[in-house]
Coordinates of C-alpha atoms and ligand atoms in Angstrom, one line a residue:
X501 CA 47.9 20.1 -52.1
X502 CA 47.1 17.2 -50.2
X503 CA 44.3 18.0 -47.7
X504 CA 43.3 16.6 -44.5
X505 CA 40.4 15.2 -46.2
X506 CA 42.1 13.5 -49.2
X507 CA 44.4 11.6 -46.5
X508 CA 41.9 9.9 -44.7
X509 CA 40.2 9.0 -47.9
X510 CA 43.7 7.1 -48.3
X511 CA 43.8 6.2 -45.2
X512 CA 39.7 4.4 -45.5
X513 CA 41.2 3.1 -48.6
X514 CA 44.1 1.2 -46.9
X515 CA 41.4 0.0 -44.5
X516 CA 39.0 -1.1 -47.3
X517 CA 42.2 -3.1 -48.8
X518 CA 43.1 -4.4 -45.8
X519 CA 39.6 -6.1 -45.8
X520 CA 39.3 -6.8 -49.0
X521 CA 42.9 -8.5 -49.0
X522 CA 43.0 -10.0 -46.1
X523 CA 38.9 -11.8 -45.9
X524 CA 39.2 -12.0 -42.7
X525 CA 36.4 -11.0 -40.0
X526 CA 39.3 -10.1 -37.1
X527 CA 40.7 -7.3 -39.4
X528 CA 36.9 -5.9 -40.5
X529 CA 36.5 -6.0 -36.7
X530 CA 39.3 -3.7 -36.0
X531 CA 38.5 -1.8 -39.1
X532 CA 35.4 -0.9 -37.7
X533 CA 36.3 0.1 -34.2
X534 CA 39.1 2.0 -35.7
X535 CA 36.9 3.8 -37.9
X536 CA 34.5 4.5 -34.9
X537 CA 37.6 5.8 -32.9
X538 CA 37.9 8.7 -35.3
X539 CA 35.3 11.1 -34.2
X540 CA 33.4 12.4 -37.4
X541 CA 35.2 10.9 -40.0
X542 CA 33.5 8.5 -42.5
X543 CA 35.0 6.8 -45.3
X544 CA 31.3 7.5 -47.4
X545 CA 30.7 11.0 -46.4
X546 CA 33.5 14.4 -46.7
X547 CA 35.3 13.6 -43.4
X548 CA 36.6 16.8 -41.2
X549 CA 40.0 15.5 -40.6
X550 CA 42.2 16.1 -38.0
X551 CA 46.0 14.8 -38.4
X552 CA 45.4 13.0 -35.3
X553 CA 43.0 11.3 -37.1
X554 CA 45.1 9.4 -39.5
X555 CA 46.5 8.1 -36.0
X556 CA 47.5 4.4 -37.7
X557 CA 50.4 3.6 -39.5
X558 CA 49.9 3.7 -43.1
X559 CA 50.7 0.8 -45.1
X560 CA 53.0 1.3 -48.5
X561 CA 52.8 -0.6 -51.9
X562 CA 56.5 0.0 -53.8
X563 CA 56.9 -1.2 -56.9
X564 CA 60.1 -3.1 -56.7
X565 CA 60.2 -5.2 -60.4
X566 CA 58.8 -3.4 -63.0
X567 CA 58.0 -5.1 -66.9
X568 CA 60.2 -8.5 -65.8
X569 CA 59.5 -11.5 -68.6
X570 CA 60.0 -13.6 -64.5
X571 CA 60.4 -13.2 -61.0
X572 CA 61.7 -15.9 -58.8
X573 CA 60.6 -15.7 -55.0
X574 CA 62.7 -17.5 -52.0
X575 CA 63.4 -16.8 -48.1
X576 CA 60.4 -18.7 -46.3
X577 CA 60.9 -22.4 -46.9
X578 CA 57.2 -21.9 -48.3
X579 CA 55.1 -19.9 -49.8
X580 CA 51.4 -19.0 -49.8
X581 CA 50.1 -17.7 -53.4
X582 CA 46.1 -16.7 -53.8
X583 CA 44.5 -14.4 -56.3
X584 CA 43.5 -11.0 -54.6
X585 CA 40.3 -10.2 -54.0
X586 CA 39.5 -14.4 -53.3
X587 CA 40.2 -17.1 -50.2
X588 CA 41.7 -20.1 -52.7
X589 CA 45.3 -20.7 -51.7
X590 CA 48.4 -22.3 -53.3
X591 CA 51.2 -23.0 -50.9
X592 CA 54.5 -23.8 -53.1
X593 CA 57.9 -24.8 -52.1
X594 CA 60.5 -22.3 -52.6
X595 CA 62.3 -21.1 -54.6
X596 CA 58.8 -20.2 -56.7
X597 CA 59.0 -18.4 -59.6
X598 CA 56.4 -16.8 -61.6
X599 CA 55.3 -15.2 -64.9
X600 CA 53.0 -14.7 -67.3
X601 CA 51.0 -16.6 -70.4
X602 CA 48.9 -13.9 -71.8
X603 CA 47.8 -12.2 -68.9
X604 CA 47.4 -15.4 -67.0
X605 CA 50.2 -15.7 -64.1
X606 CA 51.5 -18.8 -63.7
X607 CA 53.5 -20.0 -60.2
X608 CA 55.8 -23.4 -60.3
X609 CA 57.6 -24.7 -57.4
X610 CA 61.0 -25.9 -56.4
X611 CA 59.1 -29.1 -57.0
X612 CA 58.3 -28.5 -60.6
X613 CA 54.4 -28.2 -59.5
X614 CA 52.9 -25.4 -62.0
X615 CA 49.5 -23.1 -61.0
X616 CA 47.9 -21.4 -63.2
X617 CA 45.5 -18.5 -62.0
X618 CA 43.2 -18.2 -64.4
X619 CA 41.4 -15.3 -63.0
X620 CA 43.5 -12.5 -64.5
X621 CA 43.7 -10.7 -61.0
X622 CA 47.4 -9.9 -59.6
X623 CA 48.4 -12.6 -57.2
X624 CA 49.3 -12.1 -53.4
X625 CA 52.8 -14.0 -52.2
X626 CA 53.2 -14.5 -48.9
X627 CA 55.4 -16.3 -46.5
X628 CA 54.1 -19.3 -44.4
X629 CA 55.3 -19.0 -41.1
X630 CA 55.7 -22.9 -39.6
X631 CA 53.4 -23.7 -37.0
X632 CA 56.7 -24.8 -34.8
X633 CA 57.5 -21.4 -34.8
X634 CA 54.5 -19.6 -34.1
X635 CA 54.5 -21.9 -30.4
X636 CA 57.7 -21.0 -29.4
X637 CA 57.3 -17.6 -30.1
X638 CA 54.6 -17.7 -27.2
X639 CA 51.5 -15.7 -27.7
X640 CA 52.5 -12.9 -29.8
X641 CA 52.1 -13.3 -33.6
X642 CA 56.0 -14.1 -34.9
X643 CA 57.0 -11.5 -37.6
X644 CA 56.6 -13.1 -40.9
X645 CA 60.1 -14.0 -42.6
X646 CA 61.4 -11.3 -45.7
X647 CA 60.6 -12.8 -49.0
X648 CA 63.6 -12.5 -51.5
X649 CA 63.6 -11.3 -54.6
X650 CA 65.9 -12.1 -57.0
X651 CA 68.2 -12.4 -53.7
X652 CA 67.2 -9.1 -52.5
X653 CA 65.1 -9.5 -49.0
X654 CA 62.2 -7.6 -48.9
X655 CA 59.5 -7.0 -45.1
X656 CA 55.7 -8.0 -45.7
X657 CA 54.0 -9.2 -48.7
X658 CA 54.2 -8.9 -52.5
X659 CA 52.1 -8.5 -55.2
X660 CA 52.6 -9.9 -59.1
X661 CA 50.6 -7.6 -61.7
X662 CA 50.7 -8.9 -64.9
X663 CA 51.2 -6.2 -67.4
X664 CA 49.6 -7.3 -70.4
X665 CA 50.3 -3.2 -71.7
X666 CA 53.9 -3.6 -71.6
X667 CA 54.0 -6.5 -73.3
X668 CA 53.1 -9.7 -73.6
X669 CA 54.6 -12.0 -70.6
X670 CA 55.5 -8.9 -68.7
X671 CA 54.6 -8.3 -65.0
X672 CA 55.2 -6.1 -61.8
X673 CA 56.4 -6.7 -58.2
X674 CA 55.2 -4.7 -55.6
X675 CA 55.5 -4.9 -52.2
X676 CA 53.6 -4.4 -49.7
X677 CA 54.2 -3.4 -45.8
X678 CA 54.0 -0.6 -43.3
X679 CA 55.7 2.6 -44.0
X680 CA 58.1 2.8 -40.8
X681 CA 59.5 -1.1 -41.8
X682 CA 60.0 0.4 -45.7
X683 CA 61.5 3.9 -44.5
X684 CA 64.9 2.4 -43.3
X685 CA 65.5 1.0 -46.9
X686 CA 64.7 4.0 -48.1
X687 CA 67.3 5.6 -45.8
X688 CA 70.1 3.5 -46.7
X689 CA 69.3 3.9 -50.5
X690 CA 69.3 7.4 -50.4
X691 CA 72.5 8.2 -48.3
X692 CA 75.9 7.3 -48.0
X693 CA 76.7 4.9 -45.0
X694 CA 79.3 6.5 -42.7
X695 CA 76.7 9.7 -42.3
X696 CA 76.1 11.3 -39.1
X697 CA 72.4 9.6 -37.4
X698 CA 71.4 13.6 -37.4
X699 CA 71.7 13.0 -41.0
X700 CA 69.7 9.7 -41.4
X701 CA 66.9 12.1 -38.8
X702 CA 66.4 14.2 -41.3
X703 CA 65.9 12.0 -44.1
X704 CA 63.9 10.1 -42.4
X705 CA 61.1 13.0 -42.0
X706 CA 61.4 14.2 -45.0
X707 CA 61.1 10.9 -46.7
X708 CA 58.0 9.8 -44.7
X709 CA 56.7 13.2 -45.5
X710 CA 57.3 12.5 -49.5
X711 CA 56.0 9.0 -49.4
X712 CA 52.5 10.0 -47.3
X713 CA 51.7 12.5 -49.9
X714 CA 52.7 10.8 -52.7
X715 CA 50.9 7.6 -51.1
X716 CA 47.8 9.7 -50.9
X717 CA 48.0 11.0 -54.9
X718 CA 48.3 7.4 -55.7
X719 CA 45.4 6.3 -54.0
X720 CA 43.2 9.1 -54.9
X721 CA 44.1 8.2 -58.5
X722 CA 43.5 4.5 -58.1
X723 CA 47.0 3.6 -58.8
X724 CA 48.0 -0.4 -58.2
X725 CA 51.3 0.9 -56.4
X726 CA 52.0 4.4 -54.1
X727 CA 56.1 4.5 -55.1
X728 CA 58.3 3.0 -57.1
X729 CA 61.8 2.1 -55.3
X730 CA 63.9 4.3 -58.0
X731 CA 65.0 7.8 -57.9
X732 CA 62.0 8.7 -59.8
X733 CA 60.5 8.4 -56.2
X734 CA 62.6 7.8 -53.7
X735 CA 65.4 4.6 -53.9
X736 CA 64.3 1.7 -51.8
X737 CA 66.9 -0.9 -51.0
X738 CA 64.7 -3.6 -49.4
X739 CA 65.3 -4.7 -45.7
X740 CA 68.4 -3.2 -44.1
X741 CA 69.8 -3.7 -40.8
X742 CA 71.7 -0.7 -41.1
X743 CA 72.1 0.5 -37.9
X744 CA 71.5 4.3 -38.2
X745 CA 68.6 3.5 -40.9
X746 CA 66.6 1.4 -38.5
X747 CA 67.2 3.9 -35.5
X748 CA 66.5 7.2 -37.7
X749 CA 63.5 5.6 -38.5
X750 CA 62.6 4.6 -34.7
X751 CA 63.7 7.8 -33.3
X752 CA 61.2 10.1 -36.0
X753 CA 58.7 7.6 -35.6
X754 CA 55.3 9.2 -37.2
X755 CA 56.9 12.5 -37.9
X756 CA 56.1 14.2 -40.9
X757 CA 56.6 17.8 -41.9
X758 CA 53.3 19.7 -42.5
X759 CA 51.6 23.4 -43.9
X760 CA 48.3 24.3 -43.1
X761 CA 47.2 20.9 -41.7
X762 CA 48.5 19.4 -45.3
X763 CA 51.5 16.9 -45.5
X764 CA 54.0 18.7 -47.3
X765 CA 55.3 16.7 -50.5
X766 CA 59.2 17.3 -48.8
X767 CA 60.9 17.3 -52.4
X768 CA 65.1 16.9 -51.6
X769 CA 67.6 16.0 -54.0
X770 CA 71.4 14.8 -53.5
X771 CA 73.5 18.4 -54.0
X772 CA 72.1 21.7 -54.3
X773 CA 75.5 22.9 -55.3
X774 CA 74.7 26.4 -52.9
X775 CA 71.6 27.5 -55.3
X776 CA 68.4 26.5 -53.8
X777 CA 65.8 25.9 -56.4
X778 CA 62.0 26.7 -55.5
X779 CA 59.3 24.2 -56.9
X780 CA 56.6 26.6 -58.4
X781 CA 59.8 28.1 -61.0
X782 CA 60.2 24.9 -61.9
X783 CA 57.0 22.9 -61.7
X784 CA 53.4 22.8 -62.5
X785 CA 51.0 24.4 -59.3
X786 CA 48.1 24.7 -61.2
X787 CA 44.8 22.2 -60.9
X788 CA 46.0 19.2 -59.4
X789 CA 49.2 20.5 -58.6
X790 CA 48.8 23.3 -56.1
X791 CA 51.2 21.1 -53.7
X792 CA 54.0 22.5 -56.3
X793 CA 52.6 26.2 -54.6
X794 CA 53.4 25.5 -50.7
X795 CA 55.1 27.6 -49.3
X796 CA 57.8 25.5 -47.8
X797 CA 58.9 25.0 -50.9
X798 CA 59.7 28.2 -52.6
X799 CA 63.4 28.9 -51.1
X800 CA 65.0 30.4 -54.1
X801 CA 67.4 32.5 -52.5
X802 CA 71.2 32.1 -51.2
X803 CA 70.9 30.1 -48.1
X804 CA 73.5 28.7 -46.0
X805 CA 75.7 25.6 -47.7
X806 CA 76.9 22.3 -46.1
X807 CA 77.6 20.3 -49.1
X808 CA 81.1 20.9 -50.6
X809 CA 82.0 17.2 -49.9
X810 CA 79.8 16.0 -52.8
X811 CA 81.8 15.3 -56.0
X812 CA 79.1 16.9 -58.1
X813 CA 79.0 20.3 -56.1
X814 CA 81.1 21.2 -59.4
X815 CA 81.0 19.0 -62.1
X816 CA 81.8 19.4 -65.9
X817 CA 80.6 17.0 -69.0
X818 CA 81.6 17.7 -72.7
X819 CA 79.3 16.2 -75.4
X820 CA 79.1 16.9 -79.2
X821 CA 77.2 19.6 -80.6
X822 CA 75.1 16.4 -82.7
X823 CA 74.3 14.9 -79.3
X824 CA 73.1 17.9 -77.2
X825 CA 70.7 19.0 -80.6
X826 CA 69.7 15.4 -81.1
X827 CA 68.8 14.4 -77.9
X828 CA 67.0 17.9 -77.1
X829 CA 65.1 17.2 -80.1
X830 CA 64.3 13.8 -79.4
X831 CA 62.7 14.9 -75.7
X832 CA 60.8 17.3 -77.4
X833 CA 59.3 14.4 -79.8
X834 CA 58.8 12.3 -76.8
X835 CA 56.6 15.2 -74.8
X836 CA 55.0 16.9 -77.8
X837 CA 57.2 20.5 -78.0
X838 CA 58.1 22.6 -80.2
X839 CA 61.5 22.3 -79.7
X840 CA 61.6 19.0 -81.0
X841 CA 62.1 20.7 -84.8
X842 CA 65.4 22.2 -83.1
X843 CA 68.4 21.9 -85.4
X844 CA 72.2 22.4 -84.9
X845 CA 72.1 24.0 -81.2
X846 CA 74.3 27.5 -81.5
X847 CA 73.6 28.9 -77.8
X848 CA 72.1 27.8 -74.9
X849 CA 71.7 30.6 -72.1
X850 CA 69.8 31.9 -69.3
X851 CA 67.3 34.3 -70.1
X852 CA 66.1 34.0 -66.2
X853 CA 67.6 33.2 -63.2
X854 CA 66.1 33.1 -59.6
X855 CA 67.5 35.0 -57.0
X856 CA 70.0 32.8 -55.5
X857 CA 71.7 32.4 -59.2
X858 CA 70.3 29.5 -60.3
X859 CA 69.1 28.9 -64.0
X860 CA 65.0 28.8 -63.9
X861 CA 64.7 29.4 -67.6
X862 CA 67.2 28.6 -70.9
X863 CA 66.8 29.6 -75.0
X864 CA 68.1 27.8 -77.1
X865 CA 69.1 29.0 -80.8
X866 CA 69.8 26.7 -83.7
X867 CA 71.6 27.0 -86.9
X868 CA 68.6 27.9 -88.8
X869 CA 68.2 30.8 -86.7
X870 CA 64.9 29.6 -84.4
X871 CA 65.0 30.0 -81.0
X872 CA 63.3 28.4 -78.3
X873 CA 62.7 28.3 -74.4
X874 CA 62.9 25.3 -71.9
X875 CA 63.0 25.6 -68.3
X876 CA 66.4 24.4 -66.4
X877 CA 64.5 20.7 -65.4
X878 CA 63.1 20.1 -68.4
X879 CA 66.8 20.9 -70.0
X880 CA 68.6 18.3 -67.7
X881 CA 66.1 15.9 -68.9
X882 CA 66.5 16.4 -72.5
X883 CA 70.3 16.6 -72.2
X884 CA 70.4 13.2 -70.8
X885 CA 67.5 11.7 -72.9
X886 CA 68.3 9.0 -75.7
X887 CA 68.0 9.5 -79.0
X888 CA 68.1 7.6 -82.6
X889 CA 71.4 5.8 -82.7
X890 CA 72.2 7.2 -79.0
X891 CA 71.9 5.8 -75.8
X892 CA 71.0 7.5 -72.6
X893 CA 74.6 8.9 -71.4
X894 CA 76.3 6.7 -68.6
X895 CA 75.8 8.0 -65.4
X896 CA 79.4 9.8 -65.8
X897 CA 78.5 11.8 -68.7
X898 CA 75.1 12.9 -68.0
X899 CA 74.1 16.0 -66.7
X900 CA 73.1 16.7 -63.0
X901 CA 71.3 19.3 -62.6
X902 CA 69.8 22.4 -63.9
X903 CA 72.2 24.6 -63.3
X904 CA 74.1 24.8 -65.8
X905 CA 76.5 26.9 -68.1
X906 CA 77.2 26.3 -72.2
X907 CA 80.9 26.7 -73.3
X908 CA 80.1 26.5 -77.3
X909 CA 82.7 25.5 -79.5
X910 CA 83.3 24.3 -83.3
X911 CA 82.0 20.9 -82.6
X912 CA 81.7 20.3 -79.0
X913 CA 79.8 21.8 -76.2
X914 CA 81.3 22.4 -72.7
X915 CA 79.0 22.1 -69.9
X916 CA 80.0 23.3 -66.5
X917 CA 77.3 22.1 -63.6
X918 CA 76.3 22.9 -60.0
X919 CA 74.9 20.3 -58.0
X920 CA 73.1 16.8 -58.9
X921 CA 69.5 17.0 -58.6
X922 CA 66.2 19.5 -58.8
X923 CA 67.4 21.3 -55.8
X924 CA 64.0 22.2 -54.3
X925 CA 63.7 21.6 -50.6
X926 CA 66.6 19.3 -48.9
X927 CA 70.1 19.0 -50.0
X928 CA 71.4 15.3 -48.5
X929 CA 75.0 16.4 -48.7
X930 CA 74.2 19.6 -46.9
X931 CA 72.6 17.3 -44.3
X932 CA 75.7 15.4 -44.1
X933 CA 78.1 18.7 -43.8
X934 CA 75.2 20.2 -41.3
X935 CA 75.1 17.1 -38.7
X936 CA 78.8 17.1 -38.8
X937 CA 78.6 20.7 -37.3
X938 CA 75.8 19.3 -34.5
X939 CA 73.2 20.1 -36.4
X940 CA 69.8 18.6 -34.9
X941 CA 67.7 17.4 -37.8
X942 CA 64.9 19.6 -36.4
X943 CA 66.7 22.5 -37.2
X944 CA 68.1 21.5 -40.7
X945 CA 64.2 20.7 -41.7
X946 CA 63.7 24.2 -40.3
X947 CA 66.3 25.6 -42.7
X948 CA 65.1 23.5 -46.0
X949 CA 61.6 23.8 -45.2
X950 CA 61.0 27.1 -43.8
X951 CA 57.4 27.8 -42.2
X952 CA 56.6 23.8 -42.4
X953 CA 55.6 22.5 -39.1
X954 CA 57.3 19.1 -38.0
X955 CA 54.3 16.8 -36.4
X956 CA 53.7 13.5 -35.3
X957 CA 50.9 12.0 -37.4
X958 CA 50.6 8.7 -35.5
Ligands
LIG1173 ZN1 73.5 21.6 -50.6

């Protein structure tokens, strides 16, 4: 679990960054009185953290681009490019794009001017704001412009890591702003857009919730990024003007869900399909993992159910006996199990189910008469990996969730499903169904988070 503690270490390291990035003495200066503001916390020493103490809005790296051979970067009609950690600038004309030459990035202009940066570092991009506009805009500082990428705008700065591990001439984007400008992407990425604001509320906590712990775990592990904008986080569709988006995120402003002082990693998925999952039957809690543990997230029994509207709160696939075995097989190659010796599957059943109904654990028998155990997450993942000769399955034909149930026949399996998604904590199509009823988001958090407190962090 994330502690106190281990946030404000995040939270000194996003100050230390903020220095390091930005070289300049006005922003040391505020570090330091911000630091002194927080009464017996010290970035060098174990801090005793309150949540007040975060008190500043956190900023966010995403990973928007990941492994591109190029990137092209428009919006401002100029941008400023510098390695990070140094003062040197390049300002180019826009469109810029960039790649990379053996680990060495390489900028080139709407002009045709090239820069080469040498250093190996990841480059910063920013916008240049025109002087003409800063004077109009009187004395406040005017909002920098969104930078596009590959047409997509996107708030703040970006960052270009080459990844010389992926391949040679590969790099990342990430980019990088403050996590209450990112959270109304997230918002409109994540839900559909006629939903109820109630809706958007809740997402909005529990989304801010997920990215502050998961933000912290990055940091902590010296990760270049916090979140990636896919599902395999949470899906971030750049700058919105979405109207409930922007006003979800206004109205929660700061509010995260907590247990014990901790921020609770608020897991949700898109249908629970009426059978809740809880994350320690599914999930590791041991070293490193005790987050996985918190109470919050343990709902594993019948619960209300809001979320009949989704298509997949009943779903059905049918794939050849070949593909299921091969493609089980092939995860177990790819994550060193047994199971990846499995022949022709034969049955696939429950052999434990929590008490709300839903699958926690499956065996699987081949045609040579082995068996072999998977739990229902790692069984949706195998059923939808690719194997030799096969393709991950379109997003029609792939399996949603764990809860599932085998029809076997001579060549084909039928698989009947509940639900798209892990199913621990929130269900976004029961927060649809439950605003619609006049549901407060307050109390749906209450209802997929039981025991967590809702708090205002900053
Ligand atoms: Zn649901």
């Amino acid at each position: 679990m994330i502690t106190p503690f281990q946030i404000v270490r995040a939270w000194c390291g996003w100050v230390a960054a903020e220095v390091r990035q930005r070289g300049v003495v006005a922003v040391q200066a505020i570090g330091v009185a911000l630091l002194l503001s927080l009464v017996s916390v010290s970035c060098q020493t174990t801090p005793r953290a309150s949540k007040a103490a975060a008190g500043v809005e956190p900023d966010v790296r995403v990973r928007i681009v990941r492994e591109a051979p190029s990137v092209r970067i428009a919006g401002p009609a100029q941008v400023a490019v510098r390695p990070i950690g140094s003062f040197g600038e390049w300002v180019g004309t826009t469109p810029v794009d960039v790649r990379a030459e053996a680990g060495v990035l390489v900028a080139k202009d709407a002009a045709g001017v090239e820069r080469r940066f040498d250093q190996g570092a990841p480059i910063e991009v920013r916008a240049v704001v025109p002087a003409r506009t800063a004077r109009t805009a009187g004395s406040r500082q005017p909002p920098e412009p969104d930078l596009l990428v590959d047409n997509r705008a996107f708030p703040g700065s970006l960052e270009v890591h080459p990844r010389t591990d992926a391949g040679e001439g590969a790099i990342d984007i990430i980019n990088v702003t403050t996590i209450e400008t990112y959270l109304p992407g997230v918002l409109t990425g994540e839900l559909l857009d006629n939903w109820p604001l109630d809706a958007y509320r809740a997402q909005a906590v529990a989304a801010r919730s997920y990215a502050l712990h998961e933000r912290a775990r990055a940091r902590l592990r010296g990760r270049a990024f916090d979140l990636e904008n896919t599902a395999r986080n949470q899906v971030f569709a750049g700058r919105t003007q979405h109207e409930a988006a922007v006003r979800a995120a206004r109205d929660t402003r700061g509010e995260a869900l907590t247990v014990g002082g901790d921020v609770l990693r608020a897991y949700y998925s898109s249908t629970c399909g009426g059978r809740p999952m809880g994350a320690g039957s599914i999930w590791p809690t041991g070293a490193g993992w005790e987050f996985n543990g918190a109470p919050p997230l343990q709902v594993d029994a019948p619960r209300a159910t809001f979320c009949e509207s989704s298509q997949a709160y009943r779903w059905q696939v049918t794939r050849t006996v070949d593909d299921v075995s091969k493609r089980i097989a092939a995860y177990g190659a790819a994550n060193g199990l047994s199971i990846k010796a499995l022949a022709n599957v034969r049955s696939i059943v429950p052999v434990e189910v929590n008490p709300a109904g839903r699958p926690v654990q499956f065996t699987i028998a081949d045609d040579k008469g082995k068996t072999y155990k998977l739990n229902a997450e790692h069984l949706r993942q195998a059923l939808n990996h690719p194997a030799e000769g096969l393709p991950a399955p379109e997003r029609a034909a792939q399996v949603r969730s764990g809860d599932v149930e085998f029809e076997m026949r001579a060549r084909e399996i039928v698989i009947r499903g509940r639900g798209w998604g892990h199913g621990v904590g929130a269900c976004q199509f029961c927060m649809n169904g439950m605003a619609r009823r006049h549901w407060d988001y307050a109390r749906m958090l209450a209802h997929f988070y039981p025991g967590a407190r809702l708090d205002r962090l900053y």
